[in-house]
Coordinates of C-alpha atoms in Angstrom, one line a residue:
M1 CA -79.2 13.3 36.8
K2 CA -83.1 14.5 38.7
K3 CA -84.0 14.6 35.0
L4 CA -84.2 11.1 34.7
S5 CA -84.9 9.9 38.3
L6 CA -88.1 8.7 37.2
T7 CA -86.7 6.8 34.3
L8 CA -86.6 3.0 34.0
I9 CA -82.9 3.4 33.5
S10 CA -82.4 5.6 36.1
V11 CA -83.1 3.1 38.9
I12 CA -80.9 0.6 37.3
M13 CA -77.4 -0.5 38.7
L14 CA -75.5 -2.0 36.3
Y15 CA -73.6 -4.7 38.6
I16 CA -71.0 -7.7 36.9
I17 CA -71.3 -11.1 39.0
S18 CA -69.4 -14.1 38.1
F19 CA -71.5 -16.7 37.4
Q20 CA -70.5 -20.0 38.6
N21 CA -68.1 -22.3 36.3
H22 CA -69.3 -26.0 36.2
A23 CA -66.7 -29.0 36.6
Q24 CA -66.9 -30.0 33.4
M25 CA -68.6 -27.5 30.5
P26 CA -71.9 -28.4 29.0
E27 CA -72.4 -29.9 25.7
I28 CA -75.2 -27.7 25.1
S29 CA -74.0 -23.9 26.6
I30 CA -73.8 -20.2 25.9
N31 CA -71.8 -19.5 23.2
S32 CA -68.4 -16.8 23.9
D33 CA -69.4 -14.7 21.4
E34 CA -73.2 -14.9 22.7
F35 CA -75.5 -13.9 25.2
I36 CA -78.9 -15.1 26.8
V37 CA -81.4 -12.2 28.3
Y38 CA -84.5 -13.4 30.3
I39 CA -85.6 -12.4 33.7
Q40 CA -85.8 -13.7 36.8
L41 CA -86.9 -13.5 40.5
N42 CA -84.2 -12.3 43.0
N43 CA -85.2 -11.8 46.9
G44 CA -89.3 -10.7 45.1
Q45 CA -87.3 -8.3 42.8
K46 CA -88.3 -9.1 38.6
E47 CA -84.5 -8.7 37.3
Y48 CA -83.5 -8.4 33.6
I49 CA -80.3 -11.2 33.3
A50 CA -77.9 -11.4 30.2
Q51 CA -75.8 -14.0 30.7
Y52 CA -72.3 -14.3 28.6
N53 CA -70.5 -17.3 28.7
D54 CA -69.3 -16.8 32.3
T55 CA -70.8 -13.4 33.7
K56 CA -74.1 -12.0 34.2
I57 CA -75.0 -8.5 34.2
N58 CA -78.0 -7.6 36.1
Y59 CA -80.9 -4.9 35.8
P60 CA -83.6 -4.5 38.0
I61 CA -87.2 -3.6 36.9
P62 CA -89.9 -1.0 38.1
N63 CA -93.4 -1.9 37.8
D64 CA -94.3 1.6 37.0
K65 CA -92.9 1.9 33.5
C66 CA -93.8 0.4 29.7
F67 CA -90.5 -0.8 28.3
S68 CA -89.6 -2.6 24.8
F69 CA -86.7 -3.9 23.9
S70 CA -85.7 -3.5 20.5
P71 CA -84.8 -7.2 18.8
D72 CA -81.4 -6.7 18.4
W73 CA -80.8 -6.1 22.5
R74 CA -79.3 -3.0 21.7
Y75 CA -82.4 -0.5 22.8
I76 CA -84.7 -0.5 25.0
I77 CA -88.0 2.6 24.9
V78 CA -89.3 3.7 27.7
F79 CA -92.2 5.9 28.9
S80 CA -95.2 5.8 30.7
Q81 CA -99.0 5.3 29.6
Y82 CA -101.3 8.3 29.1
S83 CA -97.6 9.4 28.8
N84 CA -96.7 12.0 25.5
S85 CA -93.0 11.2 26.0
I86 CA -90.5 8.8 25.1
Q87 CA -87.2 7.5 26.1
I88 CA -84.7 5.5 24.3
F89 CA -81.6 4.0 25.8
H90 CA -78.4 2.0 24.8
L91 CA -79.0 -1.1 26.9
P92 CA -75.2 -2.6 27.2
S93 CA -74.2 1.2 28.2
N94 CA -76.9 2.0 30.3
K95 CA -77.0 5.7 28.2
L96 CA -79.6 7.9 27.3
V97 CA -79.5 7.9 23.2
A98 CA -82.3 10.5 22.6
E99 CA -85.8 11.6 24.4
N100 CA -88.2 13.6 23.1
S101 CA -92.0 14.7 23.7
W102 CA -94.8 15.8 21.9
S103 CA -98.4 18.2 23.1
D104 CA -100.1 16.2 20.8
V105 CA -100.2 12.5 21.5
Q106 CA -100.5 10.2 24.4
F107 CA -99.7 6.8 24.5
N108 CA -102.4 4.5 26.3
Y109 CA -101.1 0.8 24.9
C110 CA -97.6 -0.5 26.6
P111 CA -96.8 -2.9 23.4
V112 CA -94.6 -1.7 20.7
I113 CA -93.7 -2.8 17.6
W114 CA -90.7 -2.7 15.9
R115 CA -90.1 -2.3 11.5
D116 CA -87.7 -2.6 9.1
N117 CA -83.8 -1.9 11.0
Y118 CA -84.5 -1.8 14.2
K119 CA -84.8 1.8 14.4
T120 CA -88.4 2.4 13.2
F121 CA -91.1 1.2 16.0
E122 CA -94.8 2.2 16.1
I123 CA -97.1 2.5 19.6
T124 CA -100.4 2.7 18.8
K125 CA -103.1 4.9 20.4
T126 CA -106.6 1.9 21.1
T127 CA -108.9 4.3 22.2
N128 CA -111.6 6.3 19.7
P129 CA -110.1 7.1 16.8
I130 CA -107.8 4.4 16.9
V131 CA -103.9 6.4 16.2
R132 CA -100.8 4.5 15.3
Y133 CA -97.9 6.6 15.6
Q134 CA -94.6 5.9 14.3
F135 CA -91.0 6.5 15.0
R136 CA -87.3 6.0 14.3
L137 CA -84.5 6.7 16.2
D138 CA -82.3 8.8 14.3
I139 CA -78.5 10.0 15.0
S140 CA -80.1 13.3 15.4
G141 CA -82.7 12.0 18.3
I142 CA -86.3 10.9 18.1
I143 CA -88.2 11.9 14.5
R144 CA -91.9 11.3 14.7
L145 CA -93.1 10.0 11.5
E146 CA -96.4 10.2 9.7
D147 CA -99.2 8.9 12.0
T148 CA -101.7 6.6 10.7
T149 CA -105.1 6.3 11.6
L150 CA -107.0 3.1 11.5
P151 CA -110.3 1.8 10.9
S152 CA -112.9 1.0 14.2
S153 CA -113.2 -2.6 12.4
L154 CA -111.3 -5.0 10.2
S155 CA -115.0 -5.6 8.6
E156 CA -113.8 -2.1 6.6
I157 CA -110.5 -3.8 5.2
L158 CA -111.2 -7.3 4.8
P159 CA -113.7 -9.1 2.9
N160 CA -116.3 -11.4 4.6
Y161 CA -114.9 -10.8 7.8
V162 CA -118.0 -10.1 10.5
L163 CA -116.5 -9.2 14.2
T164 CA -118.3 -11.5 16.1
T165 CA -117.5 -13.1 19.8
E166 CA -117.2 -16.7 18.4
D167 CA -115.9 -16.3 14.4
S168 CA -113.4 -12.9 14.7
Y169 CA -109.9 -14.9 14.4
I170 CA -107.3 -12.9 12.7
W171 CA -103.5 -12.6 13.1
R172 CA -100.7 -10.5 11.6
S173 CA -97.7 -12.6 9.9
P174 CA -94.2 -11.1 10.4
N175 CA -94.8 -9.2 7.0
P176 CA -97.1 -6.7 8.3
D177 CA -99.4 -6.8 4.6
I178 CA -100.0 -10.3 5.5
I179 CA -102.9 -11.0 7.5
L180 CA -104.4 -14.7 7.9
Y181 CA -108.0 -14.1 9.8
E182 CA -111.2 -15.9 9.8
A183 CA -114.1 -15.4 6.7
C184 CA -118.2 -15.3 7.0
Y185 CA -119.0 -15.9 3.6
T186 CA -122.9 -15.2 4.5
N187 CA -121.9 -11.6 6.2
E188 CA -124.8 -12.4 8.3
L189 CA -124.8 -13.6 11.9
I190 CA -127.3 -15.7 14.5
Q191 CA -127.4 -14.5 18.0
I192 CA -127.1 -17.3 20.1
T193 CA -127.3 -15.3 23.4
D194 CA -127.1 -11.6 24.3
D195 CA -123.4 -11.5 23.8
K196 CA -122.9 -14.2 22.0
S197 CA -123.5 -14.5 18.0
I198 CA -122.1 -16.7 15.4
C199 CA -121.3 -17.0 11.3
S200 CA -124.8 -17.8 9.9
G201 CA -123.1 -19.9 7.4
Y202 CA -119.5 -21.0 6.9
T203 CA -116.6 -20.2 7.4
K204 CA -113.0 -20.1 5.9
L205 CA -109.4 -19.5 7.2
I206 CA -108.1 -16.8 4.5
I207 CA -104.5 -15.2 3.9
Y208 CA -105.2 -11.7 2.8
N209 CA -102.6 -9.1 1.5
I210 CA -103.5 -5.9 2.5
A211 CA -101.2 -3.8 0.1
L212 CA -102.5 -5.5 -2.8
N213 CA -106.4 -6.1 -1.9
Q214 CA -106.5 -9.9 -2.7
V215 CA -106.6 -13.1 -1.0
V216 CA -103.2 -15.1 -1.0
E217 CA -104.8 -18.8 -0.2
E218 CA -107.7 -20.0 1.4
L219 CA -106.9 -22.6 3.6
P220 CA -108.6 -26.1 2.7
S221 CA -112.3 -26.4 3.0
D222 CA -111.3 -30.0 5.0
L223 CA -109.8 -28.7 7.3
D224 CA -110.8 -29.8 11.1
R225 CA -112.3 -26.5 12.7
R226 CA -113.0 -28.5 16.0
Y227 CA -109.5 -29.6 16.6
L228 CA -107.5 -25.6 15.9
R229 CA -110.5 -24.4 18.0
G230 CA -109.1 -26.6 20.6
D231 CA -112.8 -28.1 20.8
L232 CA -110.9 -30.5 22.9
I233 CA -111.0 -28.5 26.2
G234 CA -113.8 -25.8 25.0
R235 CA -112.1 -23.3 23.1
S236 CA -115.2 -21.3 20.9
F237 CA -111.8 -19.4 19.0
I238 CA -109.2 -20.5 16.9
S239 CA -106.0 -21.3 18.5
E240 CA -102.9 -19.2 18.2
E241 CA -100.9 -22.2 19.2
L242 CA -102.4 -24.5 16.3
I243 CA -101.5 -22.3 13.9
A244 CA -97.8 -20.2 13.3
W245 CA -95.9 -17.9 10.9
S246 CA -92.6 -18.9 9.9
Y247 CA -89.9 -15.9 10.7
D248 CA -89.8 -14.3 7.3
A249 CA -93.5 -15.1 6.7
R250 CA -93.4 -17.8 4.0
Y251 CA -94.6 -20.4 5.6
L252 CA -97.8 -21.1 7.2
A253 CA -98.3 -24.3 9.3
F254 CA -101.3 -25.7 11.1
C255 CA -102.5 -28.7 12.7
D256 CA -104.6 -30.7 9.6
C257 CA -105.5 -33.1 13.0
E258 CA -107.9 -36.5 12.1
D259 CA -109.7 -38.9 14.2
V260 CA -110.7 -35.8 16.7
D261 CA -113.8 -38.2 17.5
Q262 CA -111.4 -40.8 19.0
P263 CA -109.7 -40.9 22.7
I264 CA -107.5 -37.8 23.3
W265 CA -104.3 -40.1 23.6
D266 CA -105.0 -42.1 19.7
I267 CA -105.1 -38.9 17.8
W268 CA -102.2 -38.0 15.3
T269 CA -100.8 -34.9 14.6
K270 CA -100.3 -34.2 10.8
I271 CA -98.3 -30.5 10.5
T272 CA -99.5 -28.8 7.4
I273 CA -97.5 -26.0 5.9
Y274 CA -98.4 -23.8 3.1
D275 CA -95.7 -22.2 1.1
L276 CA -96.4 -18.8 -0.2
Q277 CA -93.8 -18.3 -2.3
T278 CA -94.4 -21.4 -4.0
D279 CA -98.3 -21.5 -3.9
T280 CA -97.9 -25.5 -2.3
Y281 CA -98.7 -27.0 0.2
L282 CA -96.0 -29.4 2.6
E283 CA -96.4 -32.1 4.6
T284 CA -93.4 -32.2 7.5
I285 CA -94.4 -33.9 10.5
A286 CA -96.7 -37.3 9.8
N287 CA -97.9 -39.4 12.2
T288 CA -96.4 -38.3 15.0
A289 CA -97.9 -38.2 18.6
L290 CA -100.7 -35.6 19.4
A291 CA -99.3 -31.6 19.5
N292 CA -100.7 -29.8 22.9
I293 CA -103.2 -27.4 22.2
N294 CA -101.5 -25.6 25.0
R295 CA -98.4 -25.0 23.3
Q296 CA -97.6 -23.5 19.9
Y297 CA -95.5 -24.3 17.3
D298 CA -92.7 -22.4 16.9
W299 CA -90.1 -21.3 14.3
S300 CA -86.6 -20.4 14.0
D301 CA -85.3 -17.0 13.7
N302 CA -83.1 -18.1 10.8
A303 CA -83.5 -21.1 9.7
Y304 CA -86.7 -23.2 9.0
L305 CA -86.7 -25.2 11.6
M306 CA -90.1 -25.9 13.5
A307 CA -90.6 -26.7 17.3
I308 CA -93.9 -28.7 18.4
W309 CA -94.5 -29.5 22.0
S310 CA -96.0 -33.3 21.9
S311 CA -98.5 -33.9 25.0
A312 CA -98.5 -38.1 24.3
I313 CA -95.5 -39.1 26.6
P314 CA -94.5 -42.9 26.0
D315 CA -95.4 -45.0 28.6
Y316 CA -97.6 -42.1 30.3
A317 CA -99.7 -44.2 32.2
A318 CA -96.9 -44.1 34.9
Y319 CA -96.3 -40.4 35.3
T320 CA -98.0 -39.2 38.2
G321 CA -100.2 -36.2 37.5
Y322 CA -100.1 -37.0 34.2
Y323 CA -103.2 -36.0 31.7
P324 CA -103.3 -35.4 27.8
Q325 CA -102.6 -31.9 26.6
G326 CA -101.4 -31.1 30.1
N327 CA -97.9 -29.9 31.1
L328 CA -95.9 -33.2 30.4
N329 CA -94.0 -32.8 27.4
Q330 CA -91.5 -33.5 24.8
L331 CA -90.3 -31.1 22.3
I332 CA -90.4 -32.2 18.6
I333 CA -87.8 -30.4 16.6
S334 CA -88.2 -30.3 12.9
N335 CA -85.9 -29.3 9.7
I336 CA -88.2 -28.1 6.7
D337 CA -85.5 -28.4 4.3
T338 CA -84.6 -32.4 5.0
G339 CA -87.6 -33.1 6.8
N340 CA -85.7 -34.6 9.7
S341 CA -87.2 -34.5 13.0
V342 CA -85.0 -34.7 16.5
V343 CA -87.4 -35.7 19.9
S344 CA -86.0 -34.4 22.9
Q345 CA -84.6 -37.2 25.3
G346 CA -85.9 -35.2 28.3
I347 CA -89.8 -34.9 29.7
F348 CA -90.7 -31.7 31.2
D349 CA -93.0 -30.3 33.6
A350 CA -94.7 -26.7 33.7
I351 CA -93.6 -25.3 30.5
Q352 CA -94.4 -22.0 29.6
Q353 CA -94.9 -20.7 25.9
N354 CA -92.7 -18.9 24.3
L355 CA -89.3 -20.8 23.1
V356 CA -86.1 -18.7 22.3
W357 CA -83.7 -20.0 19.5
S358 CA -79.7 -19.6 19.6
P359 CA -78.0 -17.1 17.0
D360 CA -77.4 -20.5 15.1
S361 CA -80.6 -22.6 15.9
R362 CA -78.5 -25.6 17.0
A363 CA -80.6 -25.3 20.5
V364 CA -83.8 -24.0 21.7
A365 CA -84.2 -22.2 25.6
F366 CA -87.3 -22.6 27.5
L367 CA -88.5 -22.3 30.8
G368 CA -89.7 -25.7 32.7
K369 CA -89.1 -28.7 34.8
Q370 CA -86.9 -31.7 33.9
R371 CA -89.3 -35.3 34.9
I372 CA -85.9 -37.0 36.4
N373 CA -88.2 -39.3 38.8
R374 CA -91.7 -40.6 37.3
L375 CA -93.2 -39.5 40.6
E376 CA -91.7 -36.5 41.6
E377 CA -94.3 -34.1 39.3
Y378 CA -93.3 -30.2 39.7
D379 CA -96.7 -29.0 41.6
F380 CA -96.9 -25.8 39.8
L381 CA -100.2 -25.5 41.1
S382 CA -99.0 -24.3 44.0
Q383 CA -96.6 -21.7 42.6
P384 CA -97.1 -18.1 43.4
Q385 CA -97.3 -16.3 39.8
P386 CA -95.7 -15.6 37.9
Y387 CA -93.9 -19.3 37.9
S388 CA -90.4 -19.7 38.9
L389 CA -88.5 -22.1 36.4
D390 CA -85.2 -23.6 35.3
L391 CA -84.5 -22.1 32.3
I392 CA -83.6 -25.2 30.3
L393 CA -81.1 -25.9 26.8
I394 CA -81.8 -28.5 24.1
S395 CA -79.9 -29.0 21.3
T396 CA -81.5 -29.4 17.8
T397 CA -79.5 -32.1 16.6
T398 CA -79.4 -34.4 19.3
G399 CA -82.2 -34.1 21.6
E400 CA -79.6 -33.4 24.7
S401 CA -81.0 -30.8 27.6
T402 CA -79.0 -29.0 30.6
V403 CA -80.3 -26.2 32.8
I404 CA -78.3 -23.1 33.0
D405 CA -80.1 -21.3 35.7
T406 CA -83.3 -21.1 38.2
N407 CA -86.2 -19.2 39.4
V408 CA -86.6 -17.9 36.0
T409 CA -90.1 -16.5 34.9
E410 CA -89.3 -15.3 31.1
I411 CA -86.9 -15.3 28.1
I412 CA -86.5 -12.2 26.0
T413 CA -83.5 -13.0 23.6
W414 CA -80.3 -15.4 22.4
R415 CA -77.8 -13.3 20.4
S416 CA -74.6 -12.5 19.2
I417 CA -72.6 -10.2 20.9
C418 CA -71.6 -8.9 17.7
D419 CA -73.8 -5.8 16.4
F420 CA -72.1 -5.4 13.2
T421 CA -69.0 -7.0 11.6
V422 CA -66.8 -5.2 9.6
S423 CA -64.0 -6.6 7.2
D424 CA -61.8 -3.1 6.4
S425 CA -61.1 -0.3 7.1
A426 CA -64.0 1.7 5.6
S427 CA -66.7 -0.3 6.6
L428 CA -65.1 0.3 10.2
I429 CA -65.4 3.9 9.3
S430 CA -69.0 4.3 8.1
T431 CA -70.0 1.9 10.9
M432 CA -68.5 4.1 13.5
Q433 CA -70.4 6.8 11.4
T434 CA -73.8 5.9 11.7
E435 CA -73.8 3.8 14.7
P436 CA -72.7 5.8 17.7
Y437 CA -74.0 3.2 19.6
S438 CA -72.6 -0.8 19.0
V439 CA -70.8 -3.5 19.4
I440 CA -68.1 -4.0 16.5
C441 CA -66.5 -7.0 15.6
L442 CA -63.1 -7.7 13.7
D443 CA -62.0 -10.1 11.5
E444 CA -59.7 -12.4 13.4
N445 CA -56.1 -11.2 12.9
G446 CA -57.1 -8.2 10.1
Q447 CA -55.7 -6.2 9.3
Y448 CA -57.3 -2.6 9.4
D449 CA -54.6 0.0 7.9
L450 CA -56.0 4.1 8.6
T451 CA -54.5 7.3 7.0
A452 CA -56.9 9.6 9.1
P453 CA -58.8 9.3 12.4
L454 CA -61.8 7.3 13.2
P455 CA -64.6 9.2 13.7
N456 CA -65.0 10.7 17.1
V457 CA -66.6 8.4 20.0
A458 CA -69.4 10.8 21.2
G459 CA -71.7 7.4 22.1
D460 CA -70.7 4.2 22.9
I461 CA -68.9 1.6 20.8
T462 CA -67.3 -1.9 21.1
I463 CA -64.6 -3.3 19.2
I464 CA -64.2 -6.8 19.6
G465 CA -61.1 -7.3 17.5
N466 CA -60.6 -11.3 17.7
G467 CA -56.9 -10.9 17.5
A468 CA -56.9 -7.6 14.3
S469 CA -54.9 -4.3 14.4
I470 CA -56.3 -1.4 13.6
T471 CA -52.7 0.9 12.0
M472 CA -52.2 4.4 11.7
T473 CA -50.3 5.4 8.6
G474 CA -50.4 9.0 8.5
G475 CA -49.7 11.9 11.2
A476 CA -52.9 11.8 12.9
Q477 CA -54.7 10.5 16.1
I478 CA -56.5 6.6 15.7
F479 CA -59.5 7.1 18.5
N480 CA -60.9 10.8 20.0
V481 CA -63.4 9.8 22.7
A482 CA -65.1 12.7 23.9
G483 CA -66.4 13.5 27.5
T484 CA -69.6 12.1 26.5
G485 CA -68.1 9.4 24.7
G486 CA -67.4 5.6 25.8
L487 CA -65.4 2.9 24.5
T488 CA -64.2 -0.8 25.2
L489 CA -61.5 -2.4 23.4
K490 CA -61.3 -6.5 23.7
N491 CA -58.1 -8.5 21.9
I492 CA -56.7 -5.8 19.7
T493 CA -53.8 -4.0 18.6
V494 CA -53.7 -0.1 18.0
S495 CA -50.3 1.1 16.9
G496 CA -48.4 4.2 14.6
G497 CA -51.0 7.4 15.8
N498 CA -49.2 10.3 16.2
A499 CA -50.9 13.7 18.0
V500 CA -50.3 16.3 20.3
Q501 CA -52.3 15.0 22.8
G502 CA -53.1 11.0 22.3
G503 CA -51.5 9.2 19.5
A504 CA -53.4 6.2 19.5
I505 CA -56.3 6.7 21.6
F506 CA -57.1 10.9 23.6
N507 CA -59.8 10.3 26.2
A508 CA -62.1 12.9 27.6
G509 CA -64.7 10.3 28.3
T510 CA -64.6 7.1 29.6

């Protein structure tokens, strides 16, 4: 264990505490087959919290490490800037899965990009030359894939892209080959000051496919760029709050707002959506209250729902301290498939940017303070950074809200506890072989018959039975837990095993 003393996980003491049960369960809550992960301040110490239905798991966070969670919340990558080694831990079990180092690699950039099925990831070295390192988590460890040297200027790739201090907006979609950028059609700049220049002619927003080297779409030329640039608050660049890709990169939503010269409280929002699959434009949210320039649009992870923070509050003058585009907001949730919208029943102060959706998109989680009394404004300016806010859930069908925790500074994810759901014995065997660190869920009251032992448990596996049964019909052992392994069985019947040691379970691990 001395070898791990400087890592993130080694200083973590995992402990479970009971979460206070309320006398009456709120309508919006974390289901028993889900968990939500967020960062909380406890006596000045940042901690990751994984909250299940009635339980919290706490992980203190050191300040001297770079770390990245896989999007499925199974793994965490840990490394330091200007180092050449990587460690990967299975977070639920706190076990080191793999580690490796390379003499010719140096990381100086903390963010990690995950690819495909969350087993491949990229770390970029940003100093010249720019190098993108790719790695893959395999049963045998961390495998280094092909390195890629990136051009120092995007103008080498994108037509009419000119790197300037003003007109250099670029944003990749969830599909790494699809990119949105601002094109300067004259390819010439006008120097405004020593450190500022702008495109000499007109610019357009372009959707471009890098793999095919072709323009997918030019956004409408009459798009009011002043609003997209956030001119109302003095911005000169295209605002990522006012443009948003759907989770699968099929849709691009942007604000086609009119009457920008009118007083800010008289501006109405029209959200236009371009469908890359059908090459058509959709108008889904029209004549609604003004979208907040400071709050980004957000798409759900598995359904075509889009959430927009509205800064136009009914009877806004009655709210002390309220100003348009400020921190007093309502949430509008629009269903792209049905065209229906839901407005939150509460009005909220000091809202942070990101929203996190439930696995079934029935609710969203965010950080803020609900304005119960219009005279009691949350004085976020006097609070130390990062702000300690309430973790609030809002129903996407009714707009109702509930607070589930306090002193929260960031939300990470909200997901199902099941990594895999298997319906037959062959799938159970295959999953245990290929995913030695996983939570496997069985069908409710399912029957899984075996004639040979299950794969040895050398990693950490949890099997949630949901009342299912695993039965051995041959003369063999069912589970063999190796000395390094951990096995957790929940709500399951195991029977019929026959062996010299441990017919059902032979345990040399945990």
